[in-house]
Structure formats: structure tokens, C-alpha cells
XYZ file of C-alpha atoms in Angstrom:
549
model
C -16.193 -81.914 7.415
C -13.671 -81.259 4.652
C -10.097 -83.732 5.131
C -8.170 -80.836 4.411
C -8.833 -77.402 3.440
C -6.253 -75.552 1.245
C -7.909 -72.431 0.140
C -10.886 -70.168 0.615
C -11.484 -68.133 -2.665
C -14.608 -66.362 -1.220
C -15.947 -64.752 1.810
C -18.836 -67.168 2.379
C -16.268 -70.030 2.501
C -13.905 -67.965 4.862
C -16.770 -67.421 7.152
C -17.801 -71.077 7.034
C -14.272 -72.322 7.949
C -14.214 -69.823 10.631
C -17.426 -70.839 12.200
C -16.457 -74.477 12.170
C -13.253 -73.296 14.062
C -15.282 -71.438 16.531
C -17.884 -74.221 17.514
C -14.830 -76.517 17.665
C -12.868 -74.348 20.124
C -16.070 -73.864 22.287
C -16.028 -77.649 23.181
C -12.735 -77.159 24.298
C -12.748 -73.952 26.296
C -11.192 -75.315 29.633
C -8.210 -76.476 27.679
C -7.997 -72.878 25.862
C -8.556 -70.902 29.168
C -6.279 -73.032 31.157
C -3.453 -71.178 33.000
C -0.792 -73.865 33.073
C 0.949 -72.057 36.251
C -1.979 -73.749 38.060
C -1.693 -77.242 36.535
C -1.215 -78.951 40.043
C -3.119 -76.637 42.035
C -6.225 -76.850 40.257
C -5.827 -80.367 38.928
C -6.121 -79.294 35.293
C -5.580 -83.002 33.716
C -9.081 -83.777 35.509
C -10.711 -81.328 32.731
C -9.544 -83.599 29.942
C -11.247 -86.939 29.135
C -10.156 -89.619 31.640
C -9.731 -92.027 28.722
C -7.548 -89.792 26.861
C -4.952 -88.897 29.752
C -5.053 -92.516 30.667
C -3.880 -93.523 27.048
C -1.415 -90.762 26.621
C 0.397 -91.078 29.850
C 1.480 -94.552 28.625
C 2.957 -93.130 25.337
C 6.753 -91.987 25.186
C 7.689 -88.730 24.653
C 8.583 -89.177 21.152
C 4.784 -89.724 20.323
C 3.498 -86.828 22.465
C 5.646 -84.645 20.392
C 3.759 -85.729 17.259
C 0.252 -84.820 18.394
C 0.157 -80.985 17.465
C 1.247 -82.009 13.944
C -1.751 -84.395 13.693
C -0.532 -87.676 14.615
C -2.889 -90.446 15.933
C -2.398 -94.128 16.871
C -5.126 -96.627 15.575
C -5.244 -97.988 19.259
C -6.168 -94.561 21.005
C -9.772 -93.782 21.760
C -11.976 -93.220 18.911
C -12.909 -89.845 20.411
C -9.210 -88.750 20.923
C -8.371 -89.690 17.253
C -11.470 -87.751 16.168
C -10.074 -84.625 17.894
C -6.867 -84.480 16.537
C -8.124 -85.337 12.891
C -10.585 -82.461 13.304
C -7.843 -80.156 14.399
C -5.696 -81.619 11.076
C -8.727 -80.374 8.869
C -9.289 -77.033 10.237
C -5.661 -75.753 10.305
C -4.319 -73.783 7.570
C -1.616 -75.680 5.442
C 1.761 -74.662 6.226
C 4.048 -75.989 3.267
C 4.977 -73.319 0.529
C 3.420 -75.060 -2.306
C 1.449 -72.217 -3.962
C 3.914 -69.418 -4.026
C 4.960 -69.932 -7.635
C 1.327 -70.489 -8.774
C 0.504 -66.870 -7.348
C 3.553 -65.178 -9.076
C 5.257 -67.790 -11.696
C 7.793 -65.271 -12.569
C 9.305 -65.228 -9.296
C 13.239 -65.160 -9.113
C 14.681 -65.479 -5.619
C 18.009 -63.722 -5.422
C 20.712 -65.489 -3.609
C 22.042 -63.164 -1.082
C 25.757 -62.592 -0.584
C 27.814 -62.641 2.719
C 28.055 -59.166 2.954
C 24.180 -58.379 2.985
C 23.551 -61.267 5.016
C 26.275 -60.440 7.529
C 24.490 -60.672 11.311
C 21.301 -62.650 9.730
C 20.858 -66.131 11.422
C 19.542 -69.051 9.151
C 15.898 -68.128 9.813
C 16.077 -64.545 8.945
C 18.374 -65.222 5.982
C 15.725 -67.729 4.660
C 12.829 -65.390 5.387
C 14.419 -62.060 4.011
C 15.690 -63.894 0.711
C 12.044 -65.009 -0.155
C 9.786 -62.364 1.156
C 12.355 -59.683 -0.711
C 11.636 -61.584 -4.137
C 7.845 -61.702 -3.426
C 7.890 -57.764 -2.446
C 9.791 -57.126 -5.761
C 7.569 -59.351 -7.874
C 4.321 -57.823 -6.588
C 5.709 -54.301 -6.757
C 6.229 -54.751 -10.383
C 2.515 -56.055 -10.832
C 1.244 -53.062 -9.138
C 3.583 -50.703 -10.379
C 4.666 -49.678 -6.792
C 7.279 -47.036 -6.685
C 8.310 -47.154 -2.933
C 8.106 -50.084 -0.470
C 7.062 -49.224 3.336
C 8.745 -51.809 5.547
C 6.606 -51.770 8.759
C 8.228 -53.133 11.947
C 11.537 -53.099 10.061
C 13.629 -54.175 12.898
C 17.380 -54.009 12.165
C 16.510 -53.156 8.579
C 17.424 -56.417 7.093
C 14.281 -56.846 4.618
C 14.663 -53.008 3.674
C 18.317 -53.229 2.872
C 17.801 -56.332 0.565
C 15.138 -54.784 -1.174
C 17.386 -51.647 -1.860
C 20.597 -53.096 -2.632
C 19.701 -56.128 -4.287
C 16.032 -55.266 -6.035
C 16.776 -51.285 -6.409
C 13.572 -50.423 -4.517
C 13.327 -47.257 -2.753
C 12.452 -48.362 0.805
C 11.109 -46.637 3.806
C 11.829 -48.423 7.194
C 9.551 -47.791 10.303
C 10.546 -49.141 13.478
C 9.751 -48.023 17.175
C 12.948 -48.594 18.335
C 15.474 -45.485 17.549
C 18.266 -47.960 18.138
C 17.031 -50.402 15.220
C 16.983 -47.068 13.441
C 20.484 -46.249 13.870
C 21.570 -49.918 13.314
C 19.816 -49.856 10.343
C 21.449 -46.782 8.804
C 24.833 -47.817 9.919
C 24.523 -51.324 8.390
C 23.222 -49.673 5.108
C 26.232 -47.457 4.743
C 28.624 -50.017 4.977
C 26.597 -52.435 2.548
C 26.358 -49.459 0.070
C 29.864 -49.325 -0.442
C 30.392 -52.851 -1.286
C 27.713 -52.567 -3.824
C 29.064 -49.331 -4.943
C 32.459 -51.059 -5.786
C 30.718 -53.881 -7.298
C 28.561 -51.588 -9.588
C 31.887 -49.955 -10.594
C 33.207 -53.093 -12.172
C 30.243 -53.585 -13.991
C 28.116 -51.641 -16.603
C 25.882 -50.223 -14.264
C 28.437 -48.082 -12.739
C 26.376 -44.761 -12.991
C 23.287 -46.550 -11.749
C 21.948 -44.881 -8.414
C 21.850 -46.847 -5.271
C 19.084 -46.493 -2.925
C 19.499 -46.514 0.937
C 16.489 -47.122 3.236
C 14.964 -44.006 5.092
C 14.500 -44.870 8.484
C 11.502 -43.672 10.650
C 11.130 -44.057 14.552
C 7.736 -44.300 15.762
C 5.168 -46.216 17.647
C 2.469 -46.913 15.093
C -0.555 -46.928 17.199
C -3.353 -46.244 14.283
C -3.581 -46.428 10.493
C -3.789 -42.382 10.765
C -0.220 -42.386 12.310
C 1.175 -44.621 9.585
C -0.630 -42.884 6.557
C 0.751 -39.481 8.271
C 4.403 -40.801 8.359
C 4.728 -42.303 5.157
C 2.874 -39.551 3.172
C 5.133 -37.127 4.565
C 8.421 -39.023 3.766
C 7.291 -39.976 0.227
C 6.755 -36.675 -1.033
C 9.614 -34.907 0.567
C 13.369 -35.318 0.631
C 14.529 -33.761 3.603
C 11.668 -32.956 6.250
C 11.156 -32.351 9.780
C 8.286 -34.137 11.260
C 4.843 -31.966 10.484
C 2.528 -30.941 13.183
C 0.043 -33.324 12.054
C 2.640 -36.414 12.462
C 3.986 -34.743 16.023
C 0.262 -34.719 17.075
C -0.539 -38.278 16.044
C 2.394 -39.915 18.407
C 5.433 -39.736 16.561
C 8.207 -40.040 18.863
C 11.285 -39.379 16.444
C 11.428 -38.962 12.734
C 14.617 -39.354 10.992
C 15.780 -39.813 7.221
C 18.741 -41.257 5.740
C 20.006 -40.911 2.091
C 19.798 -37.809 0.086
C 17.968 -37.839 -3.420
C 16.442 -40.926 -2.593
C 13.353 -40.238 -4.537
C 15.158 -38.080 -7.093
C 13.021 -35.123 -6.474
C 9.955 -37.152 -7.430
C 6.901 -35.799 -5.515
C 4.422 -37.477 -7.374
C 4.507 -40.967 -5.744
C 1.443 -42.561 -6.295
C 1.662 -46.393 -5.763
C 3.019 -47.691 -2.454
C 3.402 -51.325 -1.105
C 3.191 -51.907 2.379
C 5.304 -54.943 3.891
C 5.690 -56.355 7.236
C 7.895 -59.359 8.158
C 6.231 -60.328 11.492
C 4.955 -57.267 12.623
C 3.995 -57.924 16.259
C 0.517 -57.945 17.539
C -1.772 -55.097 16.532
C 0.619 -53.623 14.264
C -0.300 -56.252 11.571
C -3.804 -55.365 11.892
C -2.923 -51.543 11.455
C -1.271 -52.302 8.361
C -4.290 -53.908 6.959
C -6.532 -50.903 8.015
C -3.944 -48.325 6.449
C -3.974 -50.591 3.303
C -7.809 -49.823 2.856
C -7.897 -46.392 4.052
C -4.810 -45.134 2.125
C -5.451 -44.374 -1.741
C -1.446 -44.500 -2.474
C -1.291 -47.894 -0.896
C -1.718 -50.453 -3.821
C -0.598 -53.596 -2.282
C 0.186 -55.416 0.965
C 2.336 -58.260 2.095
C 1.802 -59.029 5.832
C 2.983 -61.832 8.032
C 1.803 -61.583 11.739
C 3.398 -62.595 15.112
C 3.045 -62.097 18.602
C -0.576 -63.070 18.788
C -0.218 -62.737 22.432
C 0.359 -58.875 22.167
C -3.157 -58.664 20.305
C -5.678 -56.418 21.661
C -9.398 -57.770 21.820
C -12.603 -56.108 21.586
C -13.884 -57.573 24.946
C -11.332 -55.371 27.021
C -12.119 -52.494 28.788
C -10.832 -49.916 26.167
C -13.852 -49.498 23.773
C -12.334 -46.731 21.968
C -9.162 -48.370 20.869
C -9.228 -50.096 17.445
C -8.787 -53.707 18.619
C -6.556 -56.374 16.804
C -9.308 -58.958 17.167
C -11.831 -59.710 16.099
C -11.294 -57.594 12.932
C -13.934 -58.777 10.489
C -17.853 -58.291 10.703
C -17.931 -62.107 10.346
C -16.125 -62.909 13.631
C -17.605 -59.994 15.500
C -21.193 -61.359 14.708
C -19.858 -64.682 16.206
C -19.159 -63.213 19.520
C -15.828 -65.006 19.760
C -13.610 -64.131 22.460
C -10.078 -65.790 22.817
C -8.389 -64.347 26.030
C -4.759 -63.978 26.758
C -4.144 -67.811 27.526
C -5.681 -68.920 24.359
C -3.632 -65.823 22.495
C -0.731 -67.138 24.314
C -1.314 -70.723 22.957
C -1.643 -69.335 19.189
C 2.200 -68.868 19.558
C 2.937 -72.481 19.604
C 4.484 -74.179 16.605
C 3.453 -77.969 15.687
C 6.604 -78.100 13.163
C 9.003 -77.370 16.016
C 7.274 -79.605 18.310
C 7.745 -82.318 16.179
C 11.433 -81.399 15.804
C 12.449 -81.414 19.220
C 14.638 -84.251 20.650
C 13.466 -86.380 23.296
C 15.916 -84.663 25.827
C 14.797 -81.331 24.871
C 11.160 -82.141 25.168
C 11.681 -83.894 28.519
C 13.212 -80.725 30.055
C 10.434 -78.420 28.358
C 7.948 -80.711 30.660
C 9.786 -80.595 33.547
C 10.029 -76.630 33.531
C 6.340 -76.676 33.077
C 6.115 -79.191 36.167
C 8.305 -77.043 38.274
C 6.689 -73.734 37.457
C 3.174 -75.268 38.346
C 4.627 -76.737 41.685
C 6.127 -73.488 42.279
C 2.632 -71.633 42.018
C 1.431 -74.278 45.005
C 4.367 -72.925 47.049
C 3.096 -69.349 46.774
C -0.292 -70.539 47.114
C 0.338 -72.180 50.163
C 2.897 -70.061 51.656
C 2.708 -66.789 50.289
C -1.278 -66.295 49.672
C -1.163 -62.575 49.663
C 1.493 -62.401 47.090
C -0.055 -65.448 45.005
C -3.332 -63.550 44.393
C -1.506 -60.705 42.680
C -0.533 -63.131 40.044
C 3.043 -62.271 40.297
C 5.428 -62.351 37.602
C 8.719 -64.244 37.808
C 10.011 -63.399 34.676
C 9.666 -65.134 31.152
C 12.953 -67.132 31.683
C 12.320 -70.767 31.690
C 14.698 -70.706 28.436
C 17.602 -69.999 31.109
C 16.790 -73.185 33.091
C 16.658 -75.265 29.902
C 19.793 -73.589 28.558
C 21.897 -74.357 31.799
C 20.465 -77.959 31.462
C 21.327 -78.107 27.992
C 24.983 -76.588 28.179
C 25.637 -79.294 30.979
C 24.797 -81.871 28.511
C 26.781 -80.258 25.922
C 29.721 -79.949 28.110
C 29.517 -83.638 28.830
C 29.474 -84.559 25.069
C 31.752 -82.024 23.568
C 34.168 -80.999 26.412
C 35.561 -84.182 27.526
C 39.040 -84.074 26.045
C 39.711 -80.552 24.823
C 39.243 -77.129 26.350
C 39.193 -75.682 22.714
C 36.235 -77.806 22.109
C 34.224 -75.815 24.563
C 34.266 -72.798 22.226
C 31.476 -74.829 20.300
C 29.393 -74.948 22.955
C 27.664 -71.527 22.879
C 27.086 -71.812 19.321
C 25.585 -75.197 19.607
C 23.644 -74.567 22.364
C 22.013 -71.447 20.877
C 20.765 -73.648 17.928
C 19.380 -76.117 20.337
C 17.543 -73.570 22.621
C 15.963 -71.745 19.665
C 13.874 -75.033 19.166
C 12.313 -74.972 22.600
C 8.578 -74.393 22.533
C 7.611 -72.429 25.575
C 4.778 -69.660 25.510
C 6.287 -65.981 26.348
C 3.908 -65.749 29.522
C 5.365 -69.123 30.915
C 8.951 -68.895 30.809
C 11.015 -68.841 33.848
C 14.649 -67.644 34.405
C 17.084 -67.965 37.361
C 18.221 -64.763 39.141
C 21.720 -66.108 38.311
C 23.155 -67.491 35.036
C 26.287 -69.645 36.471
C 26.334 -73.400 35.626
C 26.336 -74.274 39.191
C 22.903 -72.692 39.798
C 21.197 -75.985 39.298
C 22.928 -79.282 40.259
C 21.604 -82.619 38.488
C 22.833 -86.077 38.895
C 21.690 -89.245 37.385
C 19.888 -90.158 40.349
C 16.262 -89.486 38.986
C 14.243 -88.236 41.738
C 16.958 -86.916 44.017
C 18.054 -84.766 41.043
C 14.551 -83.475 40.237
C 13.850 -82.511 43.970
C 17.450 -80.860 44.135
C 16.644 -78.723 40.811
C 13.293 -77.932 42.017
C 14.512 -76.677 45.337
C 17.036 -74.366 43.393
C 14.136 -73.330 41.050
C 11.848 -72.221 43.993
C 14.731 -70.585 45.878
C 15.639 -68.577 42.789
C 11.927 -67.780 41.930
C 11.429 -66.428 45.654
C 14.689 -64.183 45.791
C 13.365 -62.566 42.675
C 10.166 -61.811 44.352
C 11.876 -60.883 47.416
C 10.683 -63.630 49.637
C 12.244 -65.902 52.186
C 12.054 -69.530 51.057
C 10.039 -72.023 53.569
C 11.834 -75.000 55.078
C 9.513 -77.429 53.517
C 9.675 -76.896 49.735
C 10.325 -80.330 48.936
C 7.054 -81.250 50.413
C 5.245 -79.559 47.666
C 7.374 -81.496 45.185
C 6.634 -84.942 46.558
C 2.631 -83.885 46.575
C 3.152 -82.887 42.647
C 5.187 -86.122 41.788
C 2.537 -88.395 41.423
C 0.975 -86.426 38.449
C 4.064 -85.556 36.798
C 3.267 -88.145 33.985
C -0.060 -85.984 33.063
C 2.206 -82.974 32.369
C 3.410 -84.185 28.919
C 0.165 -85.316 27.690
C -1.858 -82.244 28.891
C 0.560 -79.937 27.283
C 0.607 -81.908 23.980
C -3.069 -81.721 23.880
C -3.061 -78.066 24.352
C -0.448 -77.495 22.090
C -2.200 -79.249 19.350
C -5.193 -76.196 19.651
C -2.389 -73.786 18.805
C -2.526 -73.832 15.065
C -6.421 -73.850 15.235
C -6.299 -70.408 17.161
C -3.468 -69.024 14.480
C -5.710 -70.140 11.739
C -8.723 -68.400 13.172
C -6.785 -65.286 13.643
C -5.488 -65.226 10.316
C -8.942 -66.116 8.635
C -10.391 -63.188 10.671
C -7.775 -60.862 8.980
C -8.341 -62.554 5.451
C -12.242 -62.098 5.796
C -11.939 -58.419 6.675
C -10.403 -57.930 3.224
C -12.718 -60.015 1.347
C -15.773 -58.133 2.970
C -14.302 -54.968 1.096
C -16.002 -56.534 -2.113
C -14.367 -56.354 -5.592
C -12.196 -53.648 -5.170
C -9.166 -55.998 -4.123
C -7.758 -59.293 -4.450
C -6.528 -61.283 -1.701
C -4.764 -64.390 -0.843
C -3.139 -66.590 1.923
C 0.171 -68.547 1.109
C 2.559 -69.897 2.936
C 6.133 -68.471 2.150
C 8.626 -70.013 4.392
C 9.793 -73.502 5.458
C 7.525 -73.925 8.694
C 10.494 -75.766 10.660
C 12.473 -72.827 10.335
C 9.833 -69.986 10.308
C 6.632 -71.021 12.005
C 4.596 -67.985 11.277
C 5.102 -68.223 7.687
C 1.418 -67.701 6.326
C 1.682 -64.452 4.347
C -1.618 -62.459 3.531
C -1.194 -60.681 0.323
C -3.744 -58.366 -1.204
C -3.666 -55.643 -4.085
C -6.176 -53.304 -5.050
C -8.067 -53.799 -8.532
């Protein structure tokens, strides 16, 4: 097997790469399929090589955090080293090294404070780079309009309009996002208009993004929407669009296209279009004559639909390519959840944050034992108690920050919330396994420095809050369950680290499937997969870029 794969220039190479991943993943299906809330109940650590677990439970947290990035120790079992090195050889590279090779004329504009207002560091980093790439590719293919799919609050659309002078249609399922995009664009427009009046471009027309609110369920909907809006300045939804499922259809910005009704080249862009939406973009790109280029960065693989589901008529998000379909691969929900893990963010976690993360997983798994033992009728329904483990860790982190930052001056406390958000953003938990307390006050969990007593108290509060959320009365013997789980706590970190190491492999498979789908179209288009962003800031950083030839 190649020590490190960096490109896949032909469909044959892509398919071979995918098949290597599929063969590898089949060897570790128990790890992929595991629902970690059953960690203690089903003794999941026993499904992993005993030699591996005996080795890793001796390792400090700092070492466990490096495993998803491919770190090994020479004294580890040879089979464990081979497991991690194989993963390292299968995953897509994440460092953005190839971008300027593909677009040598790329110029990334430095954005001012007016247009970046409201963006966090991650979003600003993504928008700056992606807007420059979109602009460069639009010039290459002669695209006259940009369709921003899954536009959110319109950050990318506004940068493309005001910094790069490109007409943009911003499509999002949330009408609130459309309103925010429009209001924000009008404020930014005033700033740029004043700026232009002071320059030689005073008469230059300023584009404002059009906004469309719609649930894009198929490529037909996306084509109908954008086709209607591209060719008409002010329009009500057509009957065709209404029948295809458009909820609302709103436009902003008069004379956006200067009465040009012959637009013939469109670029589709999606910055972290969730789940099947990224796949719908690919299908639309192929089916729609006017779509000349595509830039897609996926997200939320846990929301992908799979062909193995009961709805056989739906166009599924995975597998997409003929090559993947012929392999018979099926991921399942737990594996798709796992694909959302970020090796880079694991590596950047602090020791305390990692320990809190593992503790939350232990609490949730022990809570499942409580349900199984005392509320069996509820347990078999797989009840959801929310995705709120972040809140539990937020409370823990807030207390630590208060100790360090708020000892002397009350004014220092104002820094806690901002610092807290930075720390909490790095916590790696899959969306289906988070837990939130019913109450958010800082006294909800009382932690002390007395080790076992502290964790027992925290677990009791954790359980009580979860049971209240489910409308259940807490039993008298919750701590009995925690005592049963305690001898196996040392396996939680190693198990989760090994499982998280498989996340980038699954994500690579999903992305290769999309890439192969484009390659299977033959010589009618060119496609590439390129990391665009700093993976520590933006883990979902691999863009699929394609243009029709």
C-alpha cells in the first residue's frame, strides 16, 4: 500500500483507493457500528484486540489525542502500529499545499472589518479563501453568475458581491437567514458605495445578493429555482417551482443582472452544504447545461441518506458513484457520525478538555446502564436526551476559568464567556452523543478536588438531569451503577481514540465516492479534490472543484 496518497488523477486510481478503504473498514466493522452509549452495557472494549487495550490504557491522555493523526510509539504492538499506519496511508491529505498549483493567479483579498462583522475566525478564514477561489474559477469558465447553495447568513455571497463584483443568488432553507442576508447586505452596500464615491469607480454598479428561501430536495428544484431567478429581474415563483417544493421565493436588489436575460454560464458554490445538499449540487452540475463549474465543501455526513434505507425512490447521498455501489458498501448512522470527527482538533485539545470529553462519554454510557436496569421499557425505545454534552463540559470549563481568571477582580469575569466559547469550540463530540443538562446554572454540577467523590457526585447530577428530561423519577441506587462502571473507565479514552482514528478514513471514502461520480462522466469535465483551509480551524476543508470542458 502506498505510504501516502496525494492525488487520484483517474477513475481507476480513485476506485482502487476506495476499494482499499472498503476492505480495511470491513476488518473493523464492530468499531464502526458501535453505539458508544452502550460502552459499559455491551462491554465494547472487549471487541478490540486485548493487547491494544492493555497497551493504550497505560498511555497518558496527551498520547491518546495524537492517535487519530497517525501517531505511533515504537514499543506498541506491531499490529496496532500497522493499524494506525494503514489509516495514515488511506486518508486524504489535509494541508492546503496544492491550491496555487491549480490556480496560480489566485489572489486572496484581505477583508475589512465592515464585511467581516459577525464572522468568527473560522468563518472569516473560510470565506476569504473560498471567495478568492470562486472568483478565479469564475474567470476561467466565464461564469456570469454564482449560485451560493446553503448560503446561511450570506457571508460568502456578500464577499463575492462587494469584494469581487460578482452577481450572486444565495439559497438557504431558512427564511430568517434570507432576511439577515438582505439586511446585512444593505448595510455593507452603504459602506462600499461611500468607498467607491471617493475612488475612480464612483459610477460602478454594486451587486447585492438575491436571496431565495427553499428546501432543496433534488437537482430539479435547484435548477428550477436558479433558472427562474437568473433570467428575470423581478419574479413571482413559477408554478413549476411551486410544485417542486419551494416554500418561499424572495429577491433583493433591483437591476441585479442589468436586464440581461441571456445568462449562459453559472458557477455552483457550497461552503459546507449539509448532508445530501452537497450531493444534490453535484447532480445539478451534471444535469444543468448552464452550470459550467462547481466548488463544493461538504459537511454533516451524519445527515447523509444511504441507499440501504427503506425509501428506495429517494436520490440517496451515499453511495453515489457506480464504483461504490458495485462494492455493496454500507456505512450506517454510527459510522457516518464518526466521519464528523476531526483528527486535527483532537490533537489540539488540552489535557483537561480531553479528560472532560472522555468523562462525558463515560457518564452517558453509565446513564444508559441506569436506563437499561431501571427503565427497560424506556431504554428499548432508544430515547434521545438531547445533544448537550457540550453544556456539561461548558459548565466544567467555566468553573476552571473562573478559578483562573476571576480570583481578584469581578471585571475579569467578563472575559470568561469569550474565552469559554473558544475552548468549547474545540471539544470533539459527535452530534448524536452530546448531552445537555436541563438547567444551565453553574451550580448544577458540584465538582471538588476529591477525585472519586467528585466524579460520583457529577454522575449523580448528570443522571438526575437526564431522567428529569425523560420525565422519570430517579432511583435510589444511581451510584451503584457508577461503581460498577469505574473499573473500566480506563478503557474509555483508548477506545474513543481508536474509533476517532477511523473518522478521517470514512470521510475520505465519502469524498472519494463524490469525486469518482464526477470522474465516471468521462472527458466532458475536469475535477480535482483540494484542501483549501487550515484543518485546525476548519476540519471539513477538502473542496471538490470541477468544470465542464
